[in-house]
Coordinates of C-alpha atoms and ligand atoms in Angstrom, one line a residue:
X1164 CA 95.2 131.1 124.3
X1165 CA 95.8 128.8 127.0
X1166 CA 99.3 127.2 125.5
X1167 CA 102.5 128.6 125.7
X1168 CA 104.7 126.1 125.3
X1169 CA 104.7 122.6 122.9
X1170 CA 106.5 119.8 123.0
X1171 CA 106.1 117.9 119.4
X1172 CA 106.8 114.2 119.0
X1173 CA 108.7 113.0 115.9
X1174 CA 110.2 115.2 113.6
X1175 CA 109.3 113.5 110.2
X1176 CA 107.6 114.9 107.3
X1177 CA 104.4 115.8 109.7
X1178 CA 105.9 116.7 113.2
X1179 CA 108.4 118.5 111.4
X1180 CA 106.5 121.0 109.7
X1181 CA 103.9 121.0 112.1
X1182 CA 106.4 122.4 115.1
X1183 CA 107.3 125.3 112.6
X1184 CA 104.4 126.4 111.8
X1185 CA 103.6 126.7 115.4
X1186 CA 106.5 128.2 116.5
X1187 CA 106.6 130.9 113.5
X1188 CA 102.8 131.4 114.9
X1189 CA 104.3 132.9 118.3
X1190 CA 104.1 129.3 120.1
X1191 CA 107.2 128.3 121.9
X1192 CA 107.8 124.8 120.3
X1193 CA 110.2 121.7 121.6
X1194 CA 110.9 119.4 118.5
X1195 CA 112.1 116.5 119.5
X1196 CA 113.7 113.0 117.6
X1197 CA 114.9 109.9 118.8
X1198 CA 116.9 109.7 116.0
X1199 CA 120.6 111.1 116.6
X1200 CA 121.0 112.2 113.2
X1201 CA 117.9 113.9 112.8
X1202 CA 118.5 116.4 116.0
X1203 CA 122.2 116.9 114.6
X1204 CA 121.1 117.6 111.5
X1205 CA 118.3 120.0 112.6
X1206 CA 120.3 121.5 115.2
X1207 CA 123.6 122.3 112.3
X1208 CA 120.8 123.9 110.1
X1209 CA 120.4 121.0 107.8
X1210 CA 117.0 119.4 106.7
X1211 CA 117.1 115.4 106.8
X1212 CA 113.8 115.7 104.4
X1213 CA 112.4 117.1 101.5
X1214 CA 109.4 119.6 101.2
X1215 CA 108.7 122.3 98.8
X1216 CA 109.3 125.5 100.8
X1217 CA 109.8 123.4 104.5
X1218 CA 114.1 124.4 104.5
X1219 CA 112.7 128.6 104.6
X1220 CA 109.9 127.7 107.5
X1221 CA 112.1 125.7 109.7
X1222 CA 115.0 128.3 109.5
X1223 CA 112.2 131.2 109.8
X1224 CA 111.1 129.1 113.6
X1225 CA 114.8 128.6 114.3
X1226 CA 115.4 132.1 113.6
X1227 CA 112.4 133.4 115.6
X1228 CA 113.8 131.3 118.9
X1229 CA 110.5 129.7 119.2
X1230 CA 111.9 126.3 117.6
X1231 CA 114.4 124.4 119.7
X1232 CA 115.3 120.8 118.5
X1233 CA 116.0 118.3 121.6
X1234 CA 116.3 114.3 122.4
X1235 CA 114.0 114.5 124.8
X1236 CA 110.9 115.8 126.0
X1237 CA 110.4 118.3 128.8
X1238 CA 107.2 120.0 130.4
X1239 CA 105.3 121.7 128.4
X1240 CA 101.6 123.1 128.2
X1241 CA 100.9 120.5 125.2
X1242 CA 102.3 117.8 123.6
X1243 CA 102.0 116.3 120.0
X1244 CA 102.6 112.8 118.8
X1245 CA 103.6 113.2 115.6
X1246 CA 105.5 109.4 115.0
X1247 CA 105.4 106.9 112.1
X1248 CA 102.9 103.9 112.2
X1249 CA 103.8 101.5 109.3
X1250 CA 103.0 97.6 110.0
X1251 CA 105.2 94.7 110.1
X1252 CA 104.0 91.6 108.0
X1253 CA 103.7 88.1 109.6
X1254 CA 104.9 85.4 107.1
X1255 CA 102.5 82.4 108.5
X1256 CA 103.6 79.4 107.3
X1257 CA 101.5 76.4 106.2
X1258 CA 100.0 74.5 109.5
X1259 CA 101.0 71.1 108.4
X1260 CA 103.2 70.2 105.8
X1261 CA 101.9 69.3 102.1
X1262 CA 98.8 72.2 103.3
X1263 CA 98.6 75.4 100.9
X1264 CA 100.6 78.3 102.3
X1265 CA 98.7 80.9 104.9
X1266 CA 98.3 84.5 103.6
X1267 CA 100.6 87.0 105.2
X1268 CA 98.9 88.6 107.8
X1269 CA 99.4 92.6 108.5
X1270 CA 100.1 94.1 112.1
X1271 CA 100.4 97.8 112.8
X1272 CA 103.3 98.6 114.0
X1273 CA 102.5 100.8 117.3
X1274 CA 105.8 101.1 118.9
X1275 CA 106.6 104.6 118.3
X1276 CA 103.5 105.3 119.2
X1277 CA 103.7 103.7 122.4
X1278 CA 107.4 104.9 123.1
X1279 CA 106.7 108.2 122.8
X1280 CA 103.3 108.3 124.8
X1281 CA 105.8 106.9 128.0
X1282 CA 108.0 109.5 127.2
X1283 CA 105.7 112.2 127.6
X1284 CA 104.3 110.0 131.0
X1285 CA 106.6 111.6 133.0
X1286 CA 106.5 115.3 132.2
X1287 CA 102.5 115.4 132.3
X1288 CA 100.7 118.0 134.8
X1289 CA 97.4 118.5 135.3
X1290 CA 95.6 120.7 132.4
X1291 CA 98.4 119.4 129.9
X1292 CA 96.7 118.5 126.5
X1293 CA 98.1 115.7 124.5
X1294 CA 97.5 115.1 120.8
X1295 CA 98.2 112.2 119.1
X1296 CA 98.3 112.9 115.3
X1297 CA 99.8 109.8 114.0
X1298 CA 97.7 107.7 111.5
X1299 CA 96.6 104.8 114.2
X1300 CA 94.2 101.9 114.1
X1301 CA 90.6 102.1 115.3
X1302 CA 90.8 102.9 119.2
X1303 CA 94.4 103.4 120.0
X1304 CA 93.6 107.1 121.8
X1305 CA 91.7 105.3 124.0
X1306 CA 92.8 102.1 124.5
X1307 CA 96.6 102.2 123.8
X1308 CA 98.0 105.8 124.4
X1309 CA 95.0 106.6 127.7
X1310 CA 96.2 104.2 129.8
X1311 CA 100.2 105.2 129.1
X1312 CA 99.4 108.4 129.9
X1313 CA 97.3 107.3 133.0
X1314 CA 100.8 105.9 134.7
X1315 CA 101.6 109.7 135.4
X1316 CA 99.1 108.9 138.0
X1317 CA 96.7 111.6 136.6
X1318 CA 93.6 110.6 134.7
X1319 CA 92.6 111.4 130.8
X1320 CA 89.9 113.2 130.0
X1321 CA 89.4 115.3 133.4
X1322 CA 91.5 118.0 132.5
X1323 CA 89.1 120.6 132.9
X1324 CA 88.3 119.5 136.6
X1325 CA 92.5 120.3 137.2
X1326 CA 93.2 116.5 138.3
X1327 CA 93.6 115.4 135.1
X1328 CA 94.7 115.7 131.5
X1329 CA 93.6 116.4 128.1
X1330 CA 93.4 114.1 125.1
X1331 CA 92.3 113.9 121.6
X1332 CA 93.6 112.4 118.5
X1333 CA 93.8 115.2 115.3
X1334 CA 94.9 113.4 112.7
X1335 CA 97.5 115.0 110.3
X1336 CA 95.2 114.8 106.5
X1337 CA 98.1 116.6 104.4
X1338 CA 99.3 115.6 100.8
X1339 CA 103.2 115.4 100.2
X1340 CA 104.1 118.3 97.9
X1341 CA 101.4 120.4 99.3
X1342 CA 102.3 120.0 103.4
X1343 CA 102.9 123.1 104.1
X1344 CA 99.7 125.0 102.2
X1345 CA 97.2 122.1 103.1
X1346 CA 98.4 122.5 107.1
X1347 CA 96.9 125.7 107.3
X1348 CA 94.3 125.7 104.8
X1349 CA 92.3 121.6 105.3
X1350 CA 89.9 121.7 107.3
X1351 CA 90.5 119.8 110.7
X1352 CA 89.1 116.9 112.6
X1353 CA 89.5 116.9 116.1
X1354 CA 88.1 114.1 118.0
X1355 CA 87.9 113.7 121.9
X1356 CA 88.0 111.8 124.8
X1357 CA 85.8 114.0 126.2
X1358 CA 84.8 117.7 125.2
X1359 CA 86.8 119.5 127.0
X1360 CA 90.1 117.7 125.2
X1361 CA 88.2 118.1 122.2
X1362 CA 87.2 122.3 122.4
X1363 CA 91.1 122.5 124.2
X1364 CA 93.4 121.4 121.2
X1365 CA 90.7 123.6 118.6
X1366 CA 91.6 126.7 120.9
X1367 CA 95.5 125.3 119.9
X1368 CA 95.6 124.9 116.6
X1369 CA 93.1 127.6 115.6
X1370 CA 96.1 129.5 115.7
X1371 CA 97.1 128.6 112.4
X1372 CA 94.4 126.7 110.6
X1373 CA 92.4 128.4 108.2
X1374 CA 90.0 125.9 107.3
X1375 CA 87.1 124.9 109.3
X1376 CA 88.4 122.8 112.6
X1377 CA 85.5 120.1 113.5
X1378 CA 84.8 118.3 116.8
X1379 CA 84.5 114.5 117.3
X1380 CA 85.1 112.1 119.6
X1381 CA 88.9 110.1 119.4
X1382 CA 87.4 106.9 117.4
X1383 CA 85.6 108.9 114.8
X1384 CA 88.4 110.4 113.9
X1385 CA 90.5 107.7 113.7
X1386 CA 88.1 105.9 111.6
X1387 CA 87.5 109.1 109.4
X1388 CA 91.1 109.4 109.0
X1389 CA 91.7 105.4 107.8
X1390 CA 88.3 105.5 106.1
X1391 CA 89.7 108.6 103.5
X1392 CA 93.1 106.9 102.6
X1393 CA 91.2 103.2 102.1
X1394 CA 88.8 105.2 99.8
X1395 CA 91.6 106.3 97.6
X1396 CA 93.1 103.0 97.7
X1397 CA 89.8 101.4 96.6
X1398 CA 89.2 104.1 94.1
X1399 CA 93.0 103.5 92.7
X1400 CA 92.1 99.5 92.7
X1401 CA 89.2 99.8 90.7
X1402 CA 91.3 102.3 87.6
X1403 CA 93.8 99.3 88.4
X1404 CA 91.5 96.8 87.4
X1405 CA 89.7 98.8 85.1
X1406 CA 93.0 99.1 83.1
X1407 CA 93.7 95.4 82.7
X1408 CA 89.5 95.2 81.4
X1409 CA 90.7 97.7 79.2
X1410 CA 93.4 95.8 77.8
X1411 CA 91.1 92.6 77.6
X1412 CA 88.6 94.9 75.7
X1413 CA 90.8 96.8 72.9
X1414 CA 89.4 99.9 74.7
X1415 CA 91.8 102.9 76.3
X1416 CA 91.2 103.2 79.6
X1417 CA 92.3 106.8 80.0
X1418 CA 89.4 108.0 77.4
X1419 CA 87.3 105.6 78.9
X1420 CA 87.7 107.3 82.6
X1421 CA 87.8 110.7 81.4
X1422 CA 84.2 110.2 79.5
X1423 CA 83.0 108.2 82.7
X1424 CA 84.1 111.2 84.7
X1425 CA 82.2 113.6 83.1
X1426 CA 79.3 112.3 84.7
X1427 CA 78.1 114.3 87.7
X1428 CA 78.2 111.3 90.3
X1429 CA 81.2 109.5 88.8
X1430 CA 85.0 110.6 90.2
X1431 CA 87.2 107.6 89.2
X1432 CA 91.1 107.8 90.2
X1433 CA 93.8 107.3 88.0
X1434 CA 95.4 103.4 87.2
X1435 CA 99.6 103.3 87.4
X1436 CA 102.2 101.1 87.9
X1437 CA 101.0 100.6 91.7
X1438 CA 100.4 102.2 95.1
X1439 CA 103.3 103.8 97.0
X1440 CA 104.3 105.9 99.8
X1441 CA 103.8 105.7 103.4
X1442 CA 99.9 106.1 103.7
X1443 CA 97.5 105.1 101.8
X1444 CA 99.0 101.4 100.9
X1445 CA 99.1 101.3 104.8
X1446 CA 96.4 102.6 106.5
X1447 CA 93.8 100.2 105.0
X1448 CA 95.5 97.3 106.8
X1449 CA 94.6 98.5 110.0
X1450 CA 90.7 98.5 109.0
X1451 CA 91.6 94.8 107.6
X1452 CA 93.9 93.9 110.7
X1453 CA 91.0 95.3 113.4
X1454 CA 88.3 93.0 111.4
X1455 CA 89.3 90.9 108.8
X1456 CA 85.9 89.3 108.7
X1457 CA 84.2 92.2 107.5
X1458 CA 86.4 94.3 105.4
X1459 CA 86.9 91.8 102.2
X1460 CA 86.3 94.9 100.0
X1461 CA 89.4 96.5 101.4
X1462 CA 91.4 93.7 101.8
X1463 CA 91.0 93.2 98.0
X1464 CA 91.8 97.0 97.3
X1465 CA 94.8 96.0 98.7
X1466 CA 95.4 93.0 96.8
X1467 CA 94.9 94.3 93.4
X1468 CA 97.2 97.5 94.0
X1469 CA 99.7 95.3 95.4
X1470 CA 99.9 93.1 92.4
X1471 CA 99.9 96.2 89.8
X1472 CA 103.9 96.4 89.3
X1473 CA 103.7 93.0 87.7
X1474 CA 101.1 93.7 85.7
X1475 CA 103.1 96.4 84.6
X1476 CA 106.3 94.2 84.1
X1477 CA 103.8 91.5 82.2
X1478 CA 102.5 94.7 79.6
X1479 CA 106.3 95.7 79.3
X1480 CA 107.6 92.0 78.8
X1481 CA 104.7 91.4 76.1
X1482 CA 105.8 94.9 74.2
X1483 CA 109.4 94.1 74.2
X1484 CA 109.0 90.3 73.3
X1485 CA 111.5 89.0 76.3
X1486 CA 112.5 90.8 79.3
X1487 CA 116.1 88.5 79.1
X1488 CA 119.0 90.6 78.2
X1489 CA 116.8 93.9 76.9
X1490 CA 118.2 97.1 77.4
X1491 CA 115.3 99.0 79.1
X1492 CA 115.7 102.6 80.5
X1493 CA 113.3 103.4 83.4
X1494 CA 112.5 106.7 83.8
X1495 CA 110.9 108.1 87.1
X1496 CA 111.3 106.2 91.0
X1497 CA 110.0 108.4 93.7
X1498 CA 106.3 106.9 95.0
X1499 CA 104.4 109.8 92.8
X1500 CA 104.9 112.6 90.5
X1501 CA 107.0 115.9 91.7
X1502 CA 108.1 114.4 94.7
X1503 CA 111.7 112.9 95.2
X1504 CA 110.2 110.3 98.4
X1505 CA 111.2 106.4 97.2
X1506 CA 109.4 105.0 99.9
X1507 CA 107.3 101.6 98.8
X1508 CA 107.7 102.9 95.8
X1509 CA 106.0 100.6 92.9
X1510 CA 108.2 101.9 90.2
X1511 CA 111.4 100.5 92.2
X1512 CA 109.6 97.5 92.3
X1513 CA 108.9 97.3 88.7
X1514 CA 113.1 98.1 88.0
X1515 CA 113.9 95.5 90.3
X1516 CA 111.4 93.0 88.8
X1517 CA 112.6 93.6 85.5
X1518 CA 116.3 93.2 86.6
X1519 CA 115.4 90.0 88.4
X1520 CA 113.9 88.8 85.1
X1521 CA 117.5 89.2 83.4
X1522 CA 116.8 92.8 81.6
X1523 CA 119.6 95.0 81.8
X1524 CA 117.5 97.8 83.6
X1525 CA 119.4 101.6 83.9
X1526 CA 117.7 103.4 86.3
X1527 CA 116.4 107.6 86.4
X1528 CA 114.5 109.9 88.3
X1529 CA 115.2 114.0 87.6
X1530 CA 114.5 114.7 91.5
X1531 CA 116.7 111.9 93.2
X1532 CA 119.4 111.2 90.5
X1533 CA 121.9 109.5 93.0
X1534 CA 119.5 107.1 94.1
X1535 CA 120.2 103.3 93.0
X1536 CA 117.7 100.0 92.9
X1537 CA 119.6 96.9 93.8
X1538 CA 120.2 95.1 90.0
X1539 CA 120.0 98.1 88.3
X1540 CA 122.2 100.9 86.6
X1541 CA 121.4 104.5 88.0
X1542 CA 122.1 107.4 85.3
X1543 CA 122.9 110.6 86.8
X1544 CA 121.5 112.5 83.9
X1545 CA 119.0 111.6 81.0
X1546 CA 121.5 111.7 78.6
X1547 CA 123.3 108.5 80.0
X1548 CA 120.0 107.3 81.0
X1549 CA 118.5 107.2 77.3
X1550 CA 122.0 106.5 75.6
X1551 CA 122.3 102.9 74.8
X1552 CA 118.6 102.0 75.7
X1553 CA 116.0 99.3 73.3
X1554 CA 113.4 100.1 75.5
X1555 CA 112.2 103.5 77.7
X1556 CA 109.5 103.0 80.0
X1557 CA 107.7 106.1 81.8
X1558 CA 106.8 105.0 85.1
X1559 CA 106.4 108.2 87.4
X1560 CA 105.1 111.6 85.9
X1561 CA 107.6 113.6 86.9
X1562 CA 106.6 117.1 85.0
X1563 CA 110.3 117.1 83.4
X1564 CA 109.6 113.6 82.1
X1565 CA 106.3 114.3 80.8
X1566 CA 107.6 117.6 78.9
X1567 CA 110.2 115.8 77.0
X1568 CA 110.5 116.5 73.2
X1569 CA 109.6 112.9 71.6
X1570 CA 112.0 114.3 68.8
X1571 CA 114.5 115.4 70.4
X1572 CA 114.9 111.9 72.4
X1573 CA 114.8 110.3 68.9
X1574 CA 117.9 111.8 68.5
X1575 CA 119.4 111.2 71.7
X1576 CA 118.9 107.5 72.1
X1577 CA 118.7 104.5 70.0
X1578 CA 115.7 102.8 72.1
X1579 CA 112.6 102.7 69.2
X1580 CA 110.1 101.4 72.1
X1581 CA 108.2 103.2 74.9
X1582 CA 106.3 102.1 77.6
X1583 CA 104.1 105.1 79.4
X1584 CA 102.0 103.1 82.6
X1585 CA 101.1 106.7 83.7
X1586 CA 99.9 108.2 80.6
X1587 CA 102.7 111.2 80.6
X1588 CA 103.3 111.3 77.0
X1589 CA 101.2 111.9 74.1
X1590 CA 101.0 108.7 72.2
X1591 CA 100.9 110.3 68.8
X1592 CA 104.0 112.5 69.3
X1593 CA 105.9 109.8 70.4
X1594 CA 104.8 107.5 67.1
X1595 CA 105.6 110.8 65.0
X1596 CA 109.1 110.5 65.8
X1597 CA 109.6 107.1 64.7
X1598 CA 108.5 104.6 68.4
X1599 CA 106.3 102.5 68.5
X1600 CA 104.5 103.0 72.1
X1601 CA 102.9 100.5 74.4
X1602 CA 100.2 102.7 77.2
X1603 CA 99.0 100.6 80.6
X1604 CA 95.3 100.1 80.0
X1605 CA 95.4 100.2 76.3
X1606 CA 94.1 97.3 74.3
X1607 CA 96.0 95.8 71.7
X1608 CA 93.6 96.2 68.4
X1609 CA 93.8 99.7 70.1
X1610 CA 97.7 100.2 70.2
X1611 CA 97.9 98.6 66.7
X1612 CA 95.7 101.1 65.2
X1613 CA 97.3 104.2 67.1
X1614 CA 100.2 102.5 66.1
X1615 CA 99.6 102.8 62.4
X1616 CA 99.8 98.9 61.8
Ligands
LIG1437 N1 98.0 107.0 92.8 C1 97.5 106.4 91.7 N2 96.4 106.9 91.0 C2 95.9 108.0 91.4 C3 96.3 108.7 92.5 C4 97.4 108.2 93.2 O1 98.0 105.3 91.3 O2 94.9 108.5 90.7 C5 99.1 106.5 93.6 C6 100.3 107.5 93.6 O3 101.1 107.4 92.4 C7 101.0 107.0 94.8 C8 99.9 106.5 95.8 O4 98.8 106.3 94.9 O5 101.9 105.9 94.6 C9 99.5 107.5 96.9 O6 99.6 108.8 96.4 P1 98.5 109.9 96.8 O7 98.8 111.2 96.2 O8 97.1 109.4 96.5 O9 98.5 110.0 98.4 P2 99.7 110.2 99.5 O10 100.0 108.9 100.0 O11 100.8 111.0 99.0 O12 98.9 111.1 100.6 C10 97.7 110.6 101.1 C11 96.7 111.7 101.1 N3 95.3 111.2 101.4 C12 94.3 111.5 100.6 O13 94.3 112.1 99.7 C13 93.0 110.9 101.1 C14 97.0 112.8 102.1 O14 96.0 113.8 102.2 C15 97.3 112.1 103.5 O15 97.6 113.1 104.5 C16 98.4 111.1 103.4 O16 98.0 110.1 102.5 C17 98.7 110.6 104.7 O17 99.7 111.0 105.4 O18 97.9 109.7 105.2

């Protein structure tokens, strides 16, 4: 192996565990944050994020001396870019007055990206490899992070020729919850500016990585990267849209999936109260930013995700009657199941829709308990949360949430409606023990018959 030392870029839920598992794989690692707090926290032993199992790999790398957290970069024989990329949305307002409004128009947001390719400028020598791992718009290796580099004075892509250095983008493809198992065992793209970057960072991370590491060039794998989070997204918008055709119908759109799936060429997501997280409600702007002429399919993907808390809020205001002074109880916040990440999380903006509508909205999630939404009441436990309640609405399956005895909560609140958008609970439990449920993507005539009306 040709690296010795690494110097990894961002220590967020990817650089972080990424540096670890180098450095507990016999790599000398340099993990380094911009963010004051993060280092301090790092460097006192603390973990500023959570990740099943990431608190014993981080103190394992500390432990080992390969890990040491700094502000700043230094030379080393590599270099990982491991930064966010969200965008930043441009409100256009209309050209002329009286004229309808402009849609809002998405921009990546490349600045960490570009901050932290001049901060490695300086510390480059000839033969260094530099990996750029972020999530990043169609041709930023090339065009955006190359020519940083290129101000060290040495040249990308003739590393092997010892005047230059070495540069691919690998970009990180791991599920939250999973991050440290999926590291080691996904497969890997790697794609190159030339093949000598390319074969360079697989001799690097084939030093961990179990599954099969394959070679590209740098615009490939960005596009491969974009193009497997836009197909989820479009997957996701189609359940979306099939549930509201359910509705329409007086079918249930969870049957209706689960039959479809069955089919040998049919693999249909699930729908939900909307698309969160960091990722996949993200990355298929950039497609949409790079050529909005072309990419309607996506761009509508987007659109109908976007607009699935309301229609969430709309199923839960037509169940309850009004929204105006109803006690509801939300139950689950964090952007997915089993996590305890909020980011763009659509069940927050359900809670706040609600609250904005004048419901008296208490707010709880088992793995973030202390966390608040602006107009609501959190509940620090599920006792407080179901106490006084008309209404409980299931909005993240949390596996706590989905195992809770219908009885037993019969007892322990005096709500009589529930609302499951994630299809957690088993309707006919729940109507067993005296509630009338409401399910996202279940027609009425359907409801009403499971219902027993
Ligand atoms: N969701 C649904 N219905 C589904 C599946 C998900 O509504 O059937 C929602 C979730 O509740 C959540 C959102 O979509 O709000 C995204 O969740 P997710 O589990 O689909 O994905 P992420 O954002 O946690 O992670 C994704 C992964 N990409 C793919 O599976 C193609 C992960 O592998 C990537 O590394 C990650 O994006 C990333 O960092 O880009």
């Amino acid at each position: 192996m040709r690296f010795h030392k690494l110097c990894v870029l961002g220590l967020g839920y990817i650089g972080l565990p990424t540096a670890s598992t180098f450095a507990t794989h016999g790599l000398r690692v340099v993990g380094v944050d911009v963010n004051p707090q993060v280092v301090e926290t790092l460097r006192n032993g603390g973990l500023h994020i959570h990740e099943p199992g990431l608190r014993v790999l981080v103190q394992a790398a500390v432990a080992s001396g390969n890990l040491v957290i700094s502000d700043r970069p230094e030379e080393a024989d590599a270099f990982i870019i491991a930064v966010p990329t969200p965008f930043y949305v441009d409100h256009l307002s209309a050209a002329n007055p009286g004229e309808p409004q402009q849609p809002d128009v998405r921009h990546a947001d490349l600045r960490a990206v570009i901050s932290a390719a001049e901060a490695v400028a300086p510390f480059l020598r000839p033969g260094n490899l530099v990996i750029l791992e972020s999530t990043s718009p169609p041709r930023t290796t090339v065009d955006v992070v190359a020519p940083i580099l290129e101000r060290s004075g040495l040249k990308a892509g003739s590393g092997s020729n010892g005047d230059g250095f070495l540069l691919v983008h690998c970009p990180e493809r791991v599920l939250p919850g999973h991050i440290l198992r999926e590291l080691i065992e996904n497969d890997r793209v790697i794609g190159g500016i030339d093949l000598s970057s390319a074969l360079a960072a697989r001799d690097l991370y084939s030093s961990f990585v179990r599954g099969e590491i394959v070679l590209t060039d740098a615009t490939t794998a960005e596009m491969v990267k974009l193009m497997e989070n836009t197909y989820r997204d479009v997957n996701i918008a189609l359940a979306n849209e099939f549930s509201r055709l359910a509705e329409r119908f007086g079918t249930d759109v969870w049957e209706a999936i689960a039959l479809a799936n069955r089919h040998p060429r049919v693999n249909l997501l699930n729908p939900g109260p909307g698309v969160g997280g960091h990722c996949i409600g993200v990355d298929p702007w950039f497609l949409v930013e790079a050529a909005p002429d072309i990419t309607p399919l996506i761009h509508a993907a987007r659109t109908v995700n976007d607009a699935q808390p309301e229609f969430v809020v709309d199923l839960i205001r037509r169940t309850c009657g009004s929204l105006e002074g109803n006690h509801l109880t939300v139950l689950g916040l964090s952007y997915k199941p089993d996590v305890d990440d909020l980011r763009e999380s659509p069940a927050i903006k359900v809670a706040q829709t609600l609250a904005r509508a004048g419901a008296l909205v208490t707010t709880y999630d088992p793995l973030t308990p202390t966390a608040t939404v602006p107009g609501c009441q959190p509940a620090e436990t599920l006792e407080a949360a179901l106490h006084s309640a008309e209404c409980l609405i299931l909005l993240v399956a949390h596996t706590s949430l989905k195992n809770l005895d219908a009885r037993r909560v019969a007892t322990q609140s005096s709500a009589r409606i529930v609302v499951d958008a994630v299809n957690g609970w088993v309707a006919s439990d729940w109507q067993a023990a005296g509630f009338h449920v409401a399910r996202l993507g279940v027609g009425e005539q359907m409801l009403s018959r499971k219902n027993g009306a």
